[in-house]
XYZ file of C-alpha atoms in Angstrom:
383
model
C 157.607 58.215 -83.401
C 159.069 54.779 -84.059
C 157.126 51.555 -83.684
C 160.215 49.328 -83.661
C 160.653 49.787 -79.937
C 157.026 48.833 -79.322
C 156.633 45.071 -78.904
C 152.933 44.990 -79.615
C 151.767 42.381 -82.073
C 152.180 42.955 -85.785
C 148.408 42.761 -86.147
C 147.793 45.658 -83.778
C 150.529 47.674 -85.439
C 149.269 46.965 -88.923
C 145.761 47.968 -87.864
C 147.129 51.332 -86.717
C 149.074 52.070 -89.886
C 146.232 50.860 -92.106
C 143.855 53.681 -91.196
C 142.204 55.089 -94.262
C 144.394 57.982 -95.334
C 142.622 61.278 -95.762
C 139.384 60.210 -94.062
C 139.951 61.874 -90.723
C 141.492 60.869 -87.431
C 138.566 58.642 -86.505
C 138.700 56.542 -89.694
C 139.157 52.828 -89.088
C 139.910 49.900 -91.339
C 136.715 48.217 -92.553
C 135.988 44.643 -91.435
C 137.110 41.800 -93.712
C 134.690 40.817 -96.464
C 132.492 37.784 -95.918
C 133.448 34.918 -98.197
C 131.066 34.296 -101.076
C 130.207 30.818 -102.322
C 131.163 29.717 -105.838
C 131.301 26.569 -107.948
C 134.825 25.089 -107.677
C 136.524 24.435 -110.997
C 139.362 22.295 -109.592
C 139.873 20.184 -106.473
C 142.930 20.173 -104.219
C 144.165 17.106 -102.353
C 146.370 17.294 -99.279
C 149.555 15.270 -99.756
C 150.846 15.608 -96.198
C 150.542 17.755 -93.086
C 152.898 18.533 -90.209
C 153.061 20.968 -87.331
C 155.890 22.735 -85.557
C 155.081 24.002 -82.094
C 153.138 27.212 -81.571
C 154.215 28.884 -84.797
C 154.153 32.650 -84.484
C 152.622 32.489 -80.992
C 150.165 35.288 -81.893
C 152.979 37.678 -82.815
C 151.632 38.101 -86.399
C 155.098 38.190 -87.891
C 155.985 36.983 -91.362
C 158.167 33.889 -90.945
C 159.164 32.947 -94.471
C 160.478 29.369 -94.735
C 163.466 28.185 -96.743
C 163.236 25.444 -99.383
C 166.632 23.904 -100.158
C 167.627 20.473 -101.437
C 164.217 18.870 -100.896
C 163.989 20.178 -97.327
C 161.782 22.855 -95.804
C 163.326 24.834 -92.940
C 161.009 26.855 -90.725
C 160.862 28.236 -87.206
C 158.547 29.272 -84.425
C 158.694 32.466 -82.421
C 159.684 30.720 -79.174
C 162.994 29.573 -80.636
C 162.586 26.177 -82.300
C 163.855 25.576 -85.823
C 162.603 22.641 -87.890
C 163.732 20.730 -90.962
C 160.984 18.821 -92.808
C 161.281 16.463 -95.775
C 159.321 17.992 -98.664
C 158.402 14.639 -100.203
C 156.909 12.983 -97.114
C 156.373 15.835 -94.652
C 158.380 13.923 -92.033
C 160.598 15.647 -89.477
C 164.324 15.510 -90.186
C 165.546 17.451 -87.150
C 164.613 20.252 -84.809
C 166.653 22.396 -82.438
C 165.603 24.844 -79.753
C 167.571 28.059 -79.332
C 165.363 28.900 -76.337
C 164.950 32.561 -77.307
C 162.479 34.451 -79.537
C 163.181 34.351 -83.265
C 162.045 36.719 -86.016
C 162.599 37.161 -89.721
C 162.279 33.667 -91.187
C 164.977 31.353 -92.520
C 167.643 31.930 -95.172
C 170.532 29.872 -96.486
C 171.227 26.833 -98.670
C 171.837 23.075 -98.367
C 174.943 23.637 -96.234
C 173.955 26.367 -93.782
C 170.733 27.986 -92.610
C 170.550 31.407 -90.990
C 168.031 32.757 -88.487
C 167.862 35.961 -86.458
C 166.863 36.496 -82.840
C 164.523 39.104 -81.407
C 167.478 40.636 -79.569
C 169.450 41.205 -82.767
C 171.736 38.236 -83.353
C 172.443 36.434 -86.624
C 172.794 32.674 -86.022
C 174.251 30.109 -88.442
C 173.230 26.433 -88.211
C 174.384 23.312 -89.994
C 171.667 22.483 -92.536
C 172.165 18.728 -92.080
C 171.622 18.416 -88.328
C 170.833 21.902 -86.979
C 174.047 22.238 -84.952
C 174.873 25.871 -84.159
C 177.988 27.029 -86.018
C 178.307 30.660 -84.919
C 176.339 33.741 -83.919
C 177.025 37.425 -84.336
C 175.396 40.521 -82.833
C 173.865 42.844 -85.438
C 172.540 46.386 -85.129
C 168.788 45.660 -84.834
C 165.972 43.208 -85.575
C 165.872 41.499 -88.957
C 162.286 41.047 -90.153
C 163.025 39.166 -93.393
C 165.143 36.082 -94.175
C 168.841 36.466 -94.826
C 170.058 36.235 -98.422
C 173.174 34.253 -99.334
C 175.595 35.411 -102.053
C 178.681 33.216 -102.460
C 180.377 33.476 -99.048
C 178.387 36.487 -97.835
C 175.226 36.453 -95.684
C 173.193 39.605 -96.357
C 170.594 40.925 -93.931
C 168.443 44.043 -93.806
C 167.685 45.431 -90.353
C 164.769 47.549 -89.190
C 167.051 50.537 -88.577
C 167.655 50.980 -92.311
C 170.869 49.037 -92.783
C 171.987 46.438 -95.285
C 174.970 44.434 -94.071
C 177.091 41.551 -95.296
C 178.673 38.940 -93.014
C 181.133 36.159 -93.745
C 179.254 32.870 -93.927
C 182.136 30.955 -92.353
C 182.502 32.887 -89.086
C 179.965 35.740 -89.119
C 182.569 38.501 -89.276
C 181.202 41.784 -90.733
C 182.266 42.502 -94.318
C 180.383 45.669 -95.285
C 177.440 47.900 -94.394
C 175.119 50.277 -96.268
C 172.848 52.668 -94.372
C 169.781 54.525 -95.646
C 167.888 57.435 -94.121
C 164.901 56.132 -92.174
C 161.591 58.010 -91.743
C 160.066 58.587 -88.322
C 157.311 55.999 -88.871
C 157.540 52.719 -90.765
C 155.739 49.418 -91.057
C 157.200 46.699 -88.844
C 158.929 44.745 -91.534
C 161.672 44.864 -94.122
C 162.120 43.871 -97.722
C 164.089 40.691 -98.371
C 167.297 41.479 -100.300
C 167.538 39.983 -103.802
C 170.842 39.401 -105.592
C 171.318 39.894 -109.340
C 174.837 39.236 -110.583
C 176.860 41.132 -107.962
C 174.156 43.634 -106.957
C 171.913 43.441 -103.899
C 168.534 44.968 -104.765
C 165.990 45.733 -102.068
C 163.238 48.105 -100.991
C 163.703 50.505 -98.094
C 161.387 52.057 -95.519
C 161.849 55.523 -97.053
C 160.039 54.468 -100.251
C 163.203 53.813 -102.274
C 164.578 50.819 -104.118
C 168.363 50.585 -103.944
C 171.076 48.476 -105.551
C 174.377 48.059 -103.708
C 177.445 45.936 -104.349
C 177.189 42.438 -102.864
C 180.961 42.514 -102.431
C 181.536 45.802 -100.588
C 178.167 47.535 -100.037
C 178.887 50.428 -102.415
C 175.706 52.123 -103.665
C 175.070 51.574 -107.379
C 171.787 53.466 -107.623
C 168.708 54.550 -105.661
C 165.217 55.175 -107.014
C 162.195 56.497 -105.099
C 158.903 54.787 -105.908
C 156.908 56.538 -103.178
C 157.084 60.114 -101.912
C 155.642 61.030 -98.493
C 152.514 63.206 -98.699
C 150.153 64.683 -96.138
C 150.514 66.456 -92.808
C 150.684 63.610 -90.298
C 153.331 60.921 -89.931
C 150.663 58.326 -90.712
C 149.672 60.049 -93.937
C 153.338 60.352 -94.899
C 154.086 56.681 -94.272
C 155.747 55.002 -97.265
C 157.510 51.673 -97.143
C 158.721 49.128 -99.684
C 158.113 46.225 -97.336
C 157.341 43.213 -99.478
C 160.478 42.687 -101.534
C 161.189 43.299 -105.197
C 160.539 41.105 -108.221
C 163.161 40.563 -110.924
C 161.580 39.429 -114.199
C 162.347 39.913 -117.891
C 165.311 42.240 -117.323
C 163.184 44.522 -115.154
C 162.565 45.201 -111.482
C 159.008 45.440 -110.183
C 158.387 46.939 -106.761
C 155.382 48.342 -104.930
C 155.210 50.615 -101.899
C 152.687 51.187 -99.165
C 150.824 54.411 -100.087
C 153.005 54.578 -103.177
C 153.230 53.090 -106.637
C 153.759 49.873 -108.514
C 156.837 50.616 -110.582
C 158.766 48.919 -113.331
C 162.430 49.901 -113.130
C 165.390 49.338 -115.428
C 167.330 46.416 -114.010
C 170.746 48.000 -114.531
C 170.261 51.645 -113.522
C 166.924 51.763 -111.655
C 165.357 54.299 -114.026
C 161.533 54.136 -114.064
C 159.912 52.569 -117.116
C 156.383 53.091 -115.818
C 154.562 53.643 -112.533
C 150.929 53.447 -111.467
C 149.309 54.318 -108.109
C 149.047 51.144 -106.014
C 149.400 50.575 -102.264
C 150.646 47.229 -100.983
C 152.790 45.747 -98.217
C 153.588 42.550 -100.161
C 155.762 41.756 -103.171
C 154.373 41.585 -106.716
C 154.683 38.424 -108.796
C 154.706 37.615 -112.524
C 152.754 35.148 -114.627
C 151.601 34.912 -118.248
C 152.227 38.490 -119.472
C 150.984 40.050 -116.241
C 152.217 41.432 -112.944
C 149.987 40.511 -109.991
C 149.595 42.541 -106.795
C 147.654 42.097 -103.548
C 146.665 45.624 -102.592
C 146.314 47.038 -99.101
C 142.526 47.100 -99.633
C 142.432 43.359 -100.334
C 142.108 43.446 -104.114
C 144.092 41.062 -106.291
C 144.926 42.921 -109.486
C 146.558 41.869 -112.766
C 148.449 44.485 -114.789
C 149.986 44.038 -118.218
C 153.729 44.150 -117.607
C 154.443 46.166 -120.784
C 151.590 48.651 -120.900
C 150.649 48.743 -117.155
C 147.009 48.342 -118.233
C 144.726 46.755 -115.640
C 143.664 43.359 -117.019
C 141.370 42.292 -114.180
C 140.639 42.927 -110.512
C 139.241 40.505 -107.927
C 137.654 42.529 -105.106
C 135.717 39.864 -103.177
C 138.557 39.452 -100.643
C 138.486 43.043 -99.423
C 140.396 43.706 -96.172
C 141.195 40.030 -95.615
C 144.918 40.911 -95.210
C 146.100 38.888 -98.179
C 149.550 37.440 -98.688
C 151.568 38.213 -101.782
C 150.113 36.394 -104.803
C 151.837 33.188 -105.939
C 151.696 31.750 -109.456
C 150.834 28.034 -109.470
C 150.489 26.722 -113.004
C 147.539 28.510 -114.584
C 146.408 29.894 -111.242
C 147.089 32.619 -108.689
C 147.109 31.718 -104.992
C 146.727 34.016 -101.960
C 146.320 33.299 -98.240
C 144.269 35.332 -95.785
C 143.763 36.233 -92.118
C 141.452 33.277 -91.355
C 143.723 30.550 -92.683
C 142.096 30.243 -96.112
C 143.891 29.708 -99.405
C 142.111 31.204 -102.410
C 142.914 29.923 -105.893
C 142.124 32.280 -108.784
C 142.326 31.970 -112.539
C 145.218 33.833 -114.132
C 142.962 34.588 -117.085
C 140.236 36.606 -115.388
C 140.741 36.421 -111.589
C 137.689 34.200 -111.037
C 137.680 31.858 -108.033
C 138.439 28.246 -108.965
C 139.095 26.666 -105.533
C 139.294 27.408 -101.807
C 140.728 25.455 -98.863
C 141.412 26.217 -95.201
C 144.725 24.522 -94.317
C 145.415 26.645 -91.220
C 143.342 27.648 -88.198
C 144.973 31.082 -87.964
C 146.349 33.841 -90.160
C 148.400 32.803 -93.189
C 150.923 35.630 -93.033
C 153.450 34.348 -95.576
C 152.766 33.521 -99.208
C 152.761 29.783 -100.020
C 155.703 28.349 -101.942
C 155.856 25.879 -104.809
C 157.843 22.632 -104.718
C 157.598 19.983 -107.442
C 154.210 21.350 -108.572
C 152.920 21.117 -105.012
C 151.662 24.071 -102.993
C 153.383 24.307 -99.597
C 151.383 26.333 -97.062
C 152.664 27.489 -93.668
C 150.230 28.995 -91.168
C 150.892 31.241 -88.202
C 149.524 28.402 -86.022
C 152.626 26.313 -86.789
C 150.956 24.114 -89.398
C 152.621 23.204 -92.687
C 150.966 21.201 -95.455
C 151.479 20.198 -99.080
C 148.689 20.273 -101.657
C 148.299 19.188 -105.256
C 145.652 19.609 -107.922
C 143.594 16.468 -108.343
């Protein structure tokens, strides 16, 4: 059973794989929690707002934007790619590839890279959007490409990591993992440390391979399939890994939050946590948005739970983002929730999008940049 060949929306797929494990075949995911009122402690002002087409066009994919050289690069499912000035929010250029796009945007100030639904890696000039080259790859890419020197690195949904020459798209190396029968529709975004590409795989492992030739350095499982059905045995490191303080932090769906040695992948500690998004670090904590909709802070040294905010249950939260003294998450109704890093209490709430915020906001010059699945993008600052 493989959901990659099924072109149903991500939302429908995620609903299927989010059945409550162990509660019987007729268990369903509970409805999202109703938002509770609170007394705001800070106020947010919108600096600018823009919009790019139809956004995800109800595909419920995670289109992560690229911030490079004061420019935000983003795309919509139908094929348009946009460059927006991060200071003013004004359009710089847009191009239409006239074919569905997935996976978000990667690159730098010279080139940006996008991937098509039909499995092509496309390079564009970052200054004007002119197409430079395209190359067929083995399958869909559901996360942005990562650039290392002259190599473009992508992870495909069929369990491959591959490097391509940034100048002409010619293949340079490939690493292949063993894929389970059932996975979430998504992939971890590769992260480069020195000359190692570190990423999570759909089989519940974190791997490090050479960014120069794809040779495997090490592999470490952080989730082991359990149960009788394929759904119960589903494990997937889907949200990317975090590199912080000479350690790797990764979390798996129906798995664990693990701290791994940066150089050999050996576990330092692990605790049971299920998530489809990446962890983040702030103060002395590691923050996670769980599959149940909790935002939890763990001490990064002792793995002790510091606090848990449970009032956003089943609201399909983004990965948490550290913004000064605060933690920010987006949800399925277009809300941004701002929490205190100290105790997880709500300090502010805004609704910058009319639809699902599928991708975590990003920070630029102390401003919060929010992209919604409706094609909206806006910048916010603390008053």
